[in-house]
């Protein structure tokens, strides 16, 4: 009986020792990806606010591309201008931009347009949510080819996950 118990203990030990921990895989842009709660201001070419909060509060997503490189999607979930464009990311500096990127929602339609994003930045722990929780901040300026001369500044915070109202 002792031999059987010893055999089971040995087999169990070998079985557990042979299990490898899987390495966790993160995308290239994981630090900048997320769900953001933003508002949009209309600004002039110099960055001066013309009109505060032209959008109301909208959700914005940032996420990796299928290629998983230094690009990510900016997607307003059709909440403001029906915008989904691919931007180039500098992860080390937490910045992003694109020049005349074609919107994916309307690509190939008669309403197709391009968006140019400048001054894109994620500031880690750079703001507070409406309930006072420290949160990451996102800010960028966008111009649409179908609205020449108009500029918009998106700004807001990363959803904190706290189940307390707007956070």
PDB file of C-alpha atoms in Angstrom:
ATOM      1  CA  UNK A   1       0.000   0.000   0.000  1.00  0.00           C
ATOM      2  CA  UNK A   2       2.884   2.362   0.824  1.00  0.00           C
ATOM      3  CA  UNK A   3       4.360   1.693  -2.611  1.00  0.00           C
ATOM      4  CA  UNK A   4       1.078   2.654  -4.316  1.00  0.00           C
ATOM      5  CA  UNK A   5       0.777   5.887  -2.326  1.00  0.00           C
ATOM      6  CA  UNK A   6       4.430   6.711  -3.034  1.00  0.00           C
ATOM      7  CA  UNK A   7       3.884   5.981  -6.749  1.00  0.00           C
ATOM      8  CA  UNK A   8       0.815   8.253  -6.858  1.00  0.00           C
ATOM      9  CA  UNK A   9       2.706  10.996  -5.010  1.00  0.00           C
ATOM     10  CA  UNK A  10       5.633  10.715  -7.447  1.00  0.00           C
ATOM     11  CA  UNK A  11       3.355  10.762 -10.514  1.00  0.00           C
ATOM     12  CA  UNK A  12       1.429  13.727  -9.104  1.00  0.00           C
ATOM     13  CA  UNK A  13       4.636  15.623  -8.397  1.00  0.00           C
ATOM     14  CA  UNK A  14       5.964  14.967 -11.902  1.00  0.00           C
ATOM     15  CA  UNK A  15       2.620  15.995 -13.411  1.00  0.00           C
ATOM     16  CA  UNK A  16       2.552  19.290 -11.526  1.00  0.00           C
ATOM     17  CA  UNK A  17       6.211  19.987 -12.266  1.00  0.00           C
ATOM     18  CA  UNK A  18       5.611  19.499 -15.985  1.00  0.00           C
ATOM     19  CA  UNK A  19       2.944  22.194 -16.160  1.00  0.00           C
ATOM     20  CA  UNK A  20       4.410  25.382 -17.594  1.00  0.00           C
ATOM     21  CA  UNK A  21       3.074  28.786 -16.773  1.00  0.00           C
ATOM     22  CA  UNK A  22       1.750  30.410 -19.939  1.00  0.00           C
ATOM     23  CA  UNK A  23       3.309  33.722 -20.757  1.00  0.00           C
ATOM     24  CA  UNK A  24       0.778  36.533 -20.800  1.00  0.00           C
ATOM     25  CA  UNK A  25       0.584  38.170 -24.233  1.00  0.00           C
ATOM     26  CA  UNK A  26      -0.025  41.904 -24.434  1.00  0.00           C
ATOM     27  CA  UNK A  27      -0.537  43.913 -27.595  1.00  0.00           C
ATOM     28  CA  UNK A  28       1.952  46.592 -28.619  1.00  0.00           C
ATOM     29  CA  UNK A  29      -0.464  49.395 -27.692  1.00  0.00           C
ATOM     30  CA  UNK A  30      -1.903  47.911 -24.485  1.00  0.00           C
ATOM     31  CA  UNK A  31      -0.939  50.943 -22.399  1.00  0.00           C
ATOM     32  CA  UNK A  32      -2.935  53.270 -24.660  1.00  0.00           C
ATOM     33  CA  UNK A  33      -5.879  50.983 -25.319  1.00  0.00           C
ATOM     34  CA  UNK A  34      -9.112  51.376 -23.453  1.00  0.00           C
ATOM     35  CA  UNK A  35     -12.550  52.834 -23.110  1.00  0.00           C
ATOM     36  CA  UNK A  36     -12.623  56.595 -22.748  1.00  0.00           C
ATOM     37  CA  UNK A  37     -15.366  58.978 -21.655  1.00  0.00           C
ATOM     38  CA  UNK A  38     -14.840  62.164 -23.681  1.00  0.00           C
ATOM     39  CA  UNK A  39     -16.356  65.438 -24.715  1.00  0.00           C
ATOM     40  CA  UNK A  40     -15.575  67.422 -27.836  1.00  0.00           C
ATOM     41  CA  UNK A  41     -14.919  71.147 -28.126  1.00  0.00           C
ATOM     42  CA  UNK A  42     -14.855  73.024 -31.415  1.00  0.00           C
ATOM     43  CA  UNK A  43     -11.619  74.995 -31.649  1.00  0.00           C
ATOM     44  CA  UNK A  44      -9.975  77.330 -34.140  1.00  0.00           C
ATOM     45  CA  UNK A  45      -6.708  76.592 -35.981  1.00  0.00           C
ATOM     46  CA  UNK A  46      -4.735  78.069 -33.049  1.00  0.00           C
ATOM     47  CA  UNK A  47      -6.426  75.816 -30.484  1.00  0.00           C
ATOM     48  CA  UNK A  48      -8.708  78.456 -28.966  1.00  0.00           C
ATOM     49  CA  UNK A  49     -12.106  77.131 -27.929  1.00  0.00           C
ATOM     50  CA  UNK A  50     -14.950  78.375 -30.132  1.00  0.00           C
ATOM     51  CA  UNK A  51     -17.660  76.244 -28.535  1.00  0.00           C
ATOM     52  CA  UNK A  52     -17.434  74.010 -25.458  1.00  0.00           C
ATOM     53  CA  UNK A  53     -18.886  70.526 -25.463  1.00  0.00           C
ATOM     54  CA  UNK A  54     -20.419  70.235 -28.941  1.00  0.00           C
ATOM     55  CA  UNK A  55     -20.877  66.488 -28.467  1.00  0.00           C
ATOM     56  CA  UNK A  56     -22.222  65.774 -25.018  1.00  0.00           C
ATOM     57  CA  UNK A  57     -20.468  62.875 -23.310  1.00  0.00           C
ATOM     58  CA  UNK A  58     -19.522  60.078 -25.704  1.00  0.00           C
ATOM     59  CA  UNK A  59     -17.651  56.811 -25.407  1.00  0.00           C
ATOM     60  CA  UNK A  60     -14.450  56.407 -27.391  1.00  0.00           C
ATOM     61  CA  UNK A  61     -12.437  53.225 -27.841  1.00  0.00           C
ATOM     62  CA  UNK A  62      -8.739  52.854 -28.578  1.00  0.00           C
ATOM     63  CA  UNK A  63      -7.522  49.369 -29.469  1.00  0.00           C
ATOM     64  CA  UNK A  64      -4.855  47.482 -31.384  1.00  0.00           C
ATOM     65  CA  UNK A  65      -4.994  46.608 -35.060  1.00  0.00           C
ATOM     66  CA  UNK A  66      -4.952  43.020 -36.254  1.00  0.00           C
ATOM     67  CA  UNK A  67      -1.296  43.473 -37.280  1.00  0.00           C
ATOM     68  CA  UNK A  68      -0.365  44.312 -33.656  1.00  0.00           C
ATOM     69  CA  UNK A  69       2.290  46.896 -34.421  1.00  0.00           C
ATOM     70  CA  UNK A  70       2.655  50.585 -33.620  1.00  0.00           C
ATOM     71  CA  UNK A  71      -0.853  51.386 -34.852  1.00  0.00           C
ATOM     72  CA  UNK A  72      -4.194  51.508 -33.099  1.00  0.00           C
ATOM     73  CA  UNK A  73      -7.783  52.331 -33.887  1.00  0.00           C
ATOM     74  CA  UNK A  74      -9.551  55.444 -32.611  1.00  0.00           C
ATOM     75  CA  UNK A  75     -13.272  54.661 -32.681  1.00  0.00           C
ATOM     76  CA  UNK A  76     -16.003  57.045 -31.523  1.00  0.00           C
ATOM     77  CA  UNK A  77     -18.593  54.252 -31.872  1.00  0.00           C
ATOM     78  CA  UNK A  78     -20.535  56.572 -34.198  1.00  0.00           C
ATOM     79  CA  UNK A  79     -21.136  58.880 -31.244  1.00  0.00           C
ATOM     80  CA  UNK A  80     -19.852  62.105 -32.768  1.00  0.00           C
ATOM     81  CA  UNK A  81     -18.747  62.050 -36.403  1.00  0.00           C
ATOM     82  CA  UNK A  82     -18.984  58.298 -37.075  1.00  0.00           C
ATOM     83  CA  UNK A  83     -15.217  58.097 -36.928  1.00  0.00           C
ATOM     84  CA  UNK A  84     -13.019  55.021 -36.926  1.00  0.00           C
ATOM     85  CA  UNK A  85      -9.479  55.715 -38.097  1.00  0.00           C
ATOM     86  CA  UNK A  86      -6.101  54.094 -37.721  1.00  0.00           C
ATOM     87  CA  UNK A  87      -3.399  56.181 -36.033  1.00  0.00           C
ATOM     88  CA  UNK A  88       0.342  55.706 -35.659  1.00  0.00           C
ATOM     89  CA  UNK A  89       1.442  55.362 -32.041  1.00  0.00           C
ATOM     90  CA  UNK A  90       4.637  56.205 -30.198  1.00  0.00           C
ATOM     91  CA  UNK A  91       4.053  54.007 -27.153  1.00  0.00           C
ATOM     92  CA  UNK A  92       7.126  55.223 -25.262  1.00  0.00           C
ATOM     93  CA  UNK A  93       5.906  58.836 -25.379  1.00  0.00           C
ATOM     94  CA  UNK A  94       2.178  57.900 -25.272  1.00  0.00           C
ATOM     95  CA  UNK A  95       1.443  59.954 -28.388  1.00  0.00           C
ATOM     96  CA  UNK A  96      -0.482  59.246 -31.583  1.00  0.00           C
ATOM     97  CA  UNK A  97      -1.462  60.903 -34.864  1.00  0.00           C
ATOM     98  CA  UNK A  98      -2.610  60.289 -38.426  1.00  0.00           C
ATOM     99  CA  UNK A  99      -2.638  62.296 -41.625  1.00  0.00           C
ATOM    100  CA  UNK A 100      -5.700  62.012 -43.878  1.00  0.00           C
ATOM    101  CA  UNK A 101      -6.712  58.553 -42.654  1.00  0.00           C
ATOM    102  CA  UNK A 102      -9.833  57.244 -44.347  1.00  0.00           C
ATOM    103  CA  UNK A 103     -12.749  56.676 -42.015  1.00  0.00           C
ATOM    104  CA  UNK A 104     -13.610  52.963 -41.883  1.00  0.00           C
ATOM    105  CA  UNK A 105     -17.324  53.426 -41.189  1.00  0.00           C
ATOM    106  CA  UNK A 106     -17.982  55.269 -44.449  1.00  0.00           C
ATOM    107  CA  UNK A 107     -15.111  53.900 -46.549  1.00  0.00           C
ATOM    108  CA  UNK A 108     -16.202  53.195 -50.116  1.00  0.00           C
ATOM    109  CA  UNK A 109     -19.427  55.184 -49.848  1.00  0.00           C
ATOM    110  CA  UNK A 110     -20.307  58.547 -51.375  1.00  0.00           C
ATOM    111  CA  UNK A 111     -19.872  60.054 -47.883  1.00  0.00           C
ATOM    112  CA  UNK A 112     -16.292  58.798 -47.442  1.00  0.00           C
ATOM    113  CA  UNK A 113     -13.959  61.293 -45.765  1.00  0.00           C
ATOM    114  CA  UNK A 114     -10.511  61.484 -44.212  1.00  0.00           C
ATOM    115  CA  UNK A 115      -9.540  62.533 -40.715  1.00  0.00           C
ATOM    116  CA  UNK A 116      -6.282  64.090 -39.569  1.00  0.00           C
ATOM    117  CA  UNK A 117      -5.416  63.705 -35.897  1.00  0.00           C
ATOM    118  CA  UNK A 118      -2.716  65.831 -34.291  1.00  0.00           C
ATOM    119  CA  UNK A 119      -1.463  66.407 -30.761  1.00  0.00           C
ATOM    120  CA  UNK A 120      -2.748  62.997 -29.638  1.00  0.00           C
ATOM    121  CA  UNK A 121      -1.569  62.189 -26.131  1.00  0.00           C
ATOM    122  CA  UNK A 122      -2.402  59.913 -23.215  1.00  0.00           C
ATOM    123  CA  UNK A 123      -1.402  61.371 -19.853  1.00  0.00           C
ATOM    124  CA  UNK A 124      -1.220  58.583 -17.302  1.00  0.00           C
ATOM    125  CA  UNK A 125      -2.938  59.588 -14.037  1.00  0.00           C
ATOM    126  CA  UNK A 126      -3.421  62.980 -15.706  1.00  0.00           C
ATOM    127  CA  UNK A 127      -6.962  63.784 -14.652  1.00  0.00           C
ATOM    128  CA  UNK A 128      -9.817  62.814 -12.373  1.00  0.00           C
ATOM    129  CA  UNK A 129     -13.152  61.247 -13.171  1.00  0.00           C
ATOM    130  CA  UNK A 130     -16.338  63.127 -12.272  1.00  0.00           C
ATOM    131  CA  UNK A 131     -16.416  61.209  -8.984  1.00  0.00           C
ATOM    132  CA  UNK A 132     -12.836  62.180  -8.137  1.00  0.00           C
ATOM    133  CA  UNK A 133     -10.964  58.989  -9.010  1.00  0.00           C
ATOM    134  CA  UNK A 134      -7.503  59.446 -10.537  1.00  0.00           C
ATOM    135  CA  UNK A 135      -7.682  58.417 -14.186  1.00  0.00           C
ATOM    136  CA  UNK A 136      -5.658  58.489 -17.371  1.00  0.00           C
ATOM    137  CA  UNK A 137      -6.404  61.410 -19.672  1.00  0.00           C
ATOM    138  CA  UNK A 138      -6.713  61.397 -23.467  1.00  0.00           C
ATOM    139  CA  UNK A 139      -6.603  64.506 -25.639  1.00  0.00           C
ATOM    140  CA  UNK A 140      -6.264  65.058 -29.387  1.00  0.00           C
ATOM    141  CA  UNK A 141      -7.240  67.454 -32.159  1.00  0.00           C
ATOM    142  CA  UNK A 142      -9.065  66.207 -35.245  1.00  0.00           C
ATOM    143  CA  UNK A 143      -9.942  67.777 -38.557  1.00  0.00           C
ATOM    144  CA  UNK A 144     -12.317  66.190 -41.079  1.00  0.00           C
ATOM    145  CA  UNK A 145     -11.944  66.559 -44.844  1.00  0.00           C
ATOM    146  CA  UNK A 146     -15.710  66.967 -45.215  1.00  0.00           C
ATOM    147  CA  UNK A 147     -15.648  70.008 -42.870  1.00  0.00           C
ATOM    148  CA  UNK A 148     -12.650  72.089 -44.004  1.00  0.00           C
ATOM    149  CA  UNK A 149     -11.556  74.775 -41.577  1.00  0.00           C
ATOM    150  CA  UNK A 150     -13.278  73.121 -38.615  1.00  0.00           C
ATOM    151  CA  UNK A 151     -11.195  71.647 -35.813  1.00  0.00           C
ATOM    152  CA  UNK A 152     -12.313  69.614 -32.816  1.00  0.00           C
ATOM    153  CA  UNK A 153     -10.533  68.737 -29.580  1.00  0.00           C
ATOM    154  CA  UNK A 154     -11.473  65.443 -27.943  1.00  0.00           C
ATOM    155  CA  UNK A 155     -10.625  65.284 -24.251  1.00  0.00           C
ATOM    156  CA  UNK A 156     -11.579  63.003 -21.425  1.00  0.00           C
ATOM    157  CA  UNK A 157     -10.624  60.183 -19.123  1.00  0.00           C
ATOM    158  CA  UNK A 158     -10.166  56.430 -19.269  1.00  0.00           C
ATOM    159  CA  UNK A 159     -13.095  54.579 -17.749  1.00  0.00           C
ATOM    160  CA  UNK A 160     -11.978  53.653 -14.250  1.00  0.00           C
ATOM    161  CA  UNK A 161     -14.209  50.625 -13.764  1.00  0.00           C
ATOM    162  CA  UNK A 162     -15.616  51.896 -10.487  1.00  0.00           C
ATOM    163  CA  UNK A 163     -19.307  51.101 -10.333  1.00  0.00           C
ATOM    164  CA  UNK A 164     -20.321  54.535  -9.109  1.00  0.00           C
ATOM    165  CA  UNK A 165     -22.217  56.586 -11.628  1.00  0.00           C
ATOM    166  CA  UNK A 166     -20.222  57.996 -14.530  1.00  0.00           C
ATOM    167  CA  UNK A 167     -16.904  56.306 -13.778  1.00  0.00           C
TER     168      UNK A 167
END
